[in-house]
């Protein structure tokens, strides 16, 4: 006895299921890409905030130093922050003119090197 499919049978064809799966996959991939981008952007912003705070901290330390103690320092690790380095550059001047001091903090996000710089003046008094 053979069955003839009647037009009243409900269900999906294989093509309809495959098209639906393809559309669902495209939506999920798009969502995952968006999530990954948001995570990377958040990590970059967090590292930048930390670098800015570290640069401000060094500026405050320089303001508390004696005029003659403020000298250029080569790039070095920032103590307590293994992913950050800093450098202090002192512009040339003759006392009692204020020294222009720049603090640069270096860090890396996703393998891309970044930096934040702050500049201040250090007077002789």
PDB file of C-alpha atoms in Angstrom:
ATOM      1  CA  UNK A   1       0.000   0.000   0.000  1.00  0.00           C
ATOM      2  CA  UNK A   2       1.530   3.257  -1.032  1.00  0.00           C
ATOM      3  CA  UNK A   3       1.030   6.564   0.672  1.00  0.00           C
ATOM      4  CA  UNK A   4       0.308   9.661  -1.267  1.00  0.00           C
ATOM      5  CA  UNK A   5       1.337  12.809   0.514  1.00  0.00           C
ATOM      6  CA  UNK A   6      -1.698  14.889   1.105  1.00  0.00           C
ATOM      7  CA  UNK A   7      -1.646  18.619   0.997  1.00  0.00           C
ATOM      8  CA  UNK A   8      -2.827  18.742   4.579  1.00  0.00           C
ATOM      9  CA  UNK A   9       0.444  17.319   6.007  1.00  0.00           C
ATOM     10  CA  UNK A  10       2.452  19.886   7.930  1.00  0.00           C
ATOM     11  CA  UNK A  11       6.213  20.019   8.158  1.00  0.00           C
ATOM     12  CA  UNK A  12       9.354  21.554   6.759  1.00  0.00           C
ATOM     13  CA  UNK A  13      11.329  20.458   3.773  1.00  0.00           C
ATOM     14  CA  UNK A  14      15.035  19.845   4.031  1.00  0.00           C
ATOM     15  CA  UNK A  15      15.723  23.017   2.012  1.00  0.00           C
ATOM     16  CA  UNK A  16      13.679  25.133   4.439  1.00  0.00           C
ATOM     17  CA  UNK A  17      15.549  23.707   7.428  1.00  0.00           C
ATOM     18  CA  UNK A  18      18.939  24.353   5.793  1.00  0.00           C
ATOM     19  CA  UNK A  19      18.014  27.951   4.893  1.00  0.00           C
ATOM     20  CA  UNK A  20      16.825  28.580   8.456  1.00  0.00           C
ATOM     21  CA  UNK A  21      20.062  27.099   9.869  1.00  0.00           C
ATOM     22  CA  UNK A  22      22.123  29.278   7.522  1.00  0.00           C
ATOM     23  CA  UNK A  23      20.275  32.434   8.583  1.00  0.00           C
ATOM     24  CA  UNK A  24      20.634  31.541  12.277  1.00  0.00           C
ATOM     25  CA  UNK A  25      24.366  30.921  11.789  1.00  0.00           C
ATOM     26  CA  UNK A  26      24.831  34.292  10.095  1.00  0.00           C
ATOM     27  CA  UNK A  27      23.088  36.077  12.959  1.00  0.00           C
ATOM     28  CA  UNK A  28      25.159  34.231  15.581  1.00  0.00           C
ATOM     29  CA  UNK A  29      28.459  34.956  13.813  1.00  0.00           C
ATOM     30  CA  UNK A  30      27.539  38.645  13.557  1.00  0.00           C
ATOM     31  CA  UNK A  31      26.695  38.734  17.259  1.00  0.00           C
ATOM     32  CA  UNK A  32      29.979  37.052  18.214  1.00  0.00           C
ATOM     33  CA  UNK A  33      32.002  39.497  16.093  1.00  0.00           C
ATOM     34  CA  UNK A  34      30.225  42.407  17.748  1.00  0.00           C
ATOM     35  CA  UNK A  35      30.874  40.946  21.210  1.00  0.00           C
ATOM     36  CA  UNK A  36      34.577  40.417  20.455  1.00  0.00           C
ATOM     37  CA  UNK A  37      34.920  44.000  19.202  1.00  0.00           C
ATOM     38  CA  UNK A  38      33.215  45.384  22.319  1.00  0.00           C
ATOM     39  CA  UNK A  39      35.500  43.332  24.566  1.00  0.00           C
ATOM     40  CA  UNK A  40      38.623  44.561  22.760  1.00  0.00           C
ATOM     41  CA  UNK A  41      37.459  48.182  22.912  1.00  0.00           C
ATOM     42  CA  UNK A  42      36.756  47.838  26.622  1.00  0.00           C
ATOM     43  CA  UNK A  43      40.229  46.400  27.287  1.00  0.00           C
ATOM     44  CA  UNK A  44      41.838  49.243  25.320  1.00  0.00           C
ATOM     45  CA  UNK A  45      39.911  51.885  27.276  1.00  0.00           C
ATOM     46  CA  UNK A  46      40.808  50.201  30.582  1.00  0.00           C
ATOM     47  CA  UNK A  47      44.521  50.114  29.727  1.00  0.00           C
ATOM     48  CA  UNK A  48      44.420  53.743  28.622  1.00  0.00           C
ATOM     49  CA  UNK A  49      42.809  54.800  31.930  1.00  0.00           C
ATOM     50  CA  UNK A  50      45.472  52.911  33.876  1.00  0.00           C
ATOM     51  CA  UNK A  51      48.273  54.491  31.801  1.00  0.00           C
ATOM     52  CA  UNK A  52      46.826  57.967  32.346  1.00  0.00           C
ATOM     53  CA  UNK A  53      46.574  57.378  36.104  1.00  0.00           C
ATOM     54  CA  UNK A  54      50.184  56.158  36.215  1.00  0.00           C
ATOM     55  CA  UNK A  55      51.388  59.201  34.267  1.00  0.00           C
ATOM     56  CA  UNK A  56      49.519  61.501  36.670  1.00  0.00           C
ATOM     57  CA  UNK A  57      51.097  59.691  39.614  1.00  0.00           C
ATOM     58  CA  UNK A  58      54.601  60.249  38.186  1.00  0.00           C
ATOM     59  CA  UNK A  59      53.794  63.929  37.558  1.00  0.00           C
ATOM     60  CA  UNK A  60      52.795  64.285  41.215  1.00  0.00           C
ATOM     61  CA  UNK A  61      56.031  62.588  42.319  1.00  0.00           C
ATOM     62  CA  UNK A  62      58.012  65.043  40.151  1.00  0.00           C
ATOM     63  CA  UNK A  63      56.206  68.022  41.680  1.00  0.00           C
ATOM     64  CA  UNK A  64      57.327  66.820  45.120  1.00  0.00           C
ATOM     65  CA  UNK A  65      60.988  66.433  44.055  1.00  0.00           C
ATOM     66  CA  UNK A  66      63.752  68.978  44.412  1.00  0.00           C
ATOM     67  CA  UNK A  67      64.486  70.982  41.252  1.00  0.00           C
ATOM     68  CA  UNK A  68      67.955  69.471  40.700  1.00  0.00           C
ATOM     69  CA  UNK A  69      66.682  65.924  41.289  1.00  0.00           C
ATOM     70  CA  UNK A  70      64.360  66.108  38.278  1.00  0.00           C
ATOM     71  CA  UNK A  71      66.340  64.483  35.469  1.00  0.00           C
ATOM     72  CA  UNK A  72      65.630  62.499  32.323  1.00  0.00           C
ATOM     73  CA  UNK A  73      65.016  58.798  32.969  1.00  0.00           C
ATOM     74  CA  UNK A  74      65.195  56.165  30.239  1.00  0.00           C
ATOM     75  CA  UNK A  75      62.287  53.869  29.503  1.00  0.00           C
ATOM     76  CA  UNK A  76      61.829  51.367  32.317  1.00  0.00           C
ATOM     77  CA  UNK A  77      59.247  49.039  33.835  1.00  0.00           C
ATOM     78  CA  UNK A  78      56.605  50.656  35.997  1.00  0.00           C
ATOM     79  CA  UNK A  79      56.914  48.988  39.409  1.00  0.00           C
ATOM     80  CA  UNK A  80      53.847  46.933  40.263  1.00  0.00           C
ATOM     81  CA  UNK A  81      52.432  47.138  36.733  1.00  0.00           C
ATOM     82  CA  UNK A  82      54.161  44.526  34.582  1.00  0.00           C
ATOM     83  CA  UNK A  83      52.477  45.544  31.312  1.00  0.00           C
ATOM     84  CA  UNK A  84      53.400  49.233  31.626  1.00  0.00           C
ATOM     85  CA  UNK A  85      56.659  51.142  31.159  1.00  0.00           C
ATOM     86  CA  UNK A  86      57.458  54.807  31.640  1.00  0.00           C
ATOM     87  CA  UNK A  87      60.013  57.392  30.617  1.00  0.00           C
ATOM     88  CA  UNK A  88      60.717  60.889  31.928  1.00  0.00           C
ATOM     89  CA  UNK A  89      62.075  63.516  29.560  1.00  0.00           C
ATOM     90  CA  UNK A  90      63.355  66.846  30.862  1.00  0.00           C
ATOM     91  CA  UNK A  91      63.717  69.695  28.386  1.00  0.00           C
ATOM     92  CA  UNK A  92      66.922  71.718  28.486  1.00  0.00           C
ATOM     93  CA  UNK A  93      66.815  74.950  30.434  1.00  0.00           C
ATOM     94  CA  UNK A  94      69.037  77.103  32.577  1.00  0.00           C
ATOM     95  CA  UNK A  95      68.201  77.589  36.252  1.00  0.00           C
ATOM     96  CA  UNK A  96      66.141  79.241  37.602  1.00  0.00           C
ATOM     97  CA  UNK A  97      63.924  78.760  34.525  1.00  0.00           C
ATOM     98  CA  UNK A  98      61.274  76.086  34.967  1.00  0.00           C
ATOM     99  CA  UNK A  99      62.042  72.655  33.560  1.00  0.00           C
ATOM    100  CA  UNK A 100      59.569  71.202  31.083  1.00  0.00           C
ATOM    101  CA  UNK A 101      59.025  67.614  32.155  1.00  0.00           C
ATOM    102  CA  UNK A 102      57.188  65.008  30.075  1.00  0.00           C
ATOM    103  CA  UNK A 103      56.118  61.650  31.467  1.00  0.00           C
ATOM    104  CA  UNK A 104      55.287  59.012  28.858  1.00  0.00           C
ATOM    105  CA  UNK A 105      53.676  55.714  29.835  1.00  0.00           C
ATOM    106  CA  UNK A 106      53.849  52.864  27.328  1.00  0.00           C
ATOM    107  CA  UNK A 107      51.513  49.875  27.168  1.00  0.00           C
ATOM    108  CA  UNK A 108      50.275  47.324  24.661  1.00  0.00           C
ATOM    109  CA  UNK A 109      46.751  46.275  23.705  1.00  0.00           C
ATOM    110  CA  UNK A 110      46.294  43.313  21.397  1.00  0.00           C
ATOM    111  CA  UNK A 111      49.931  43.475  20.363  1.00  0.00           C
ATOM    112  CA  UNK A 112      49.664  47.132  19.347  1.00  0.00           C
ATOM    113  CA  UNK A 113      51.943  49.541  21.233  1.00  0.00           C
ATOM    114  CA  UNK A 114      50.214  52.570  22.759  1.00  0.00           C
ATOM    115  CA  UNK A 115      51.401  55.512  24.832  1.00  0.00           C
ATOM    116  CA  UNK A 116      50.085  58.326  27.005  1.00  0.00           C
ATOM    117  CA  UNK A 117      52.112  61.497  27.658  1.00  0.00           C
ATOM    118  CA  UNK A 118      51.640  64.287  30.184  1.00  0.00           C
ATOM    119  CA  UNK A 119      53.772  67.425  30.442  1.00  0.00           C
ATOM    120  CA  UNK A 120      54.295  69.801  33.344  1.00  0.00           C
ATOM    121  CA  UNK A 121      56.760  72.455  34.449  1.00  0.00           C
ATOM    122  CA  UNK A 122      58.975  72.118  37.480  1.00  0.00           C
ATOM    123  CA  UNK A 123      60.041  75.395  39.016  1.00  0.00           C
ATOM    124  CA  UNK A 124      63.169  75.929  41.098  1.00  0.00           C
ATOM    125  CA  UNK A 125      61.158  76.747  44.205  1.00  0.00           C
TER     126      UNK A 125
END
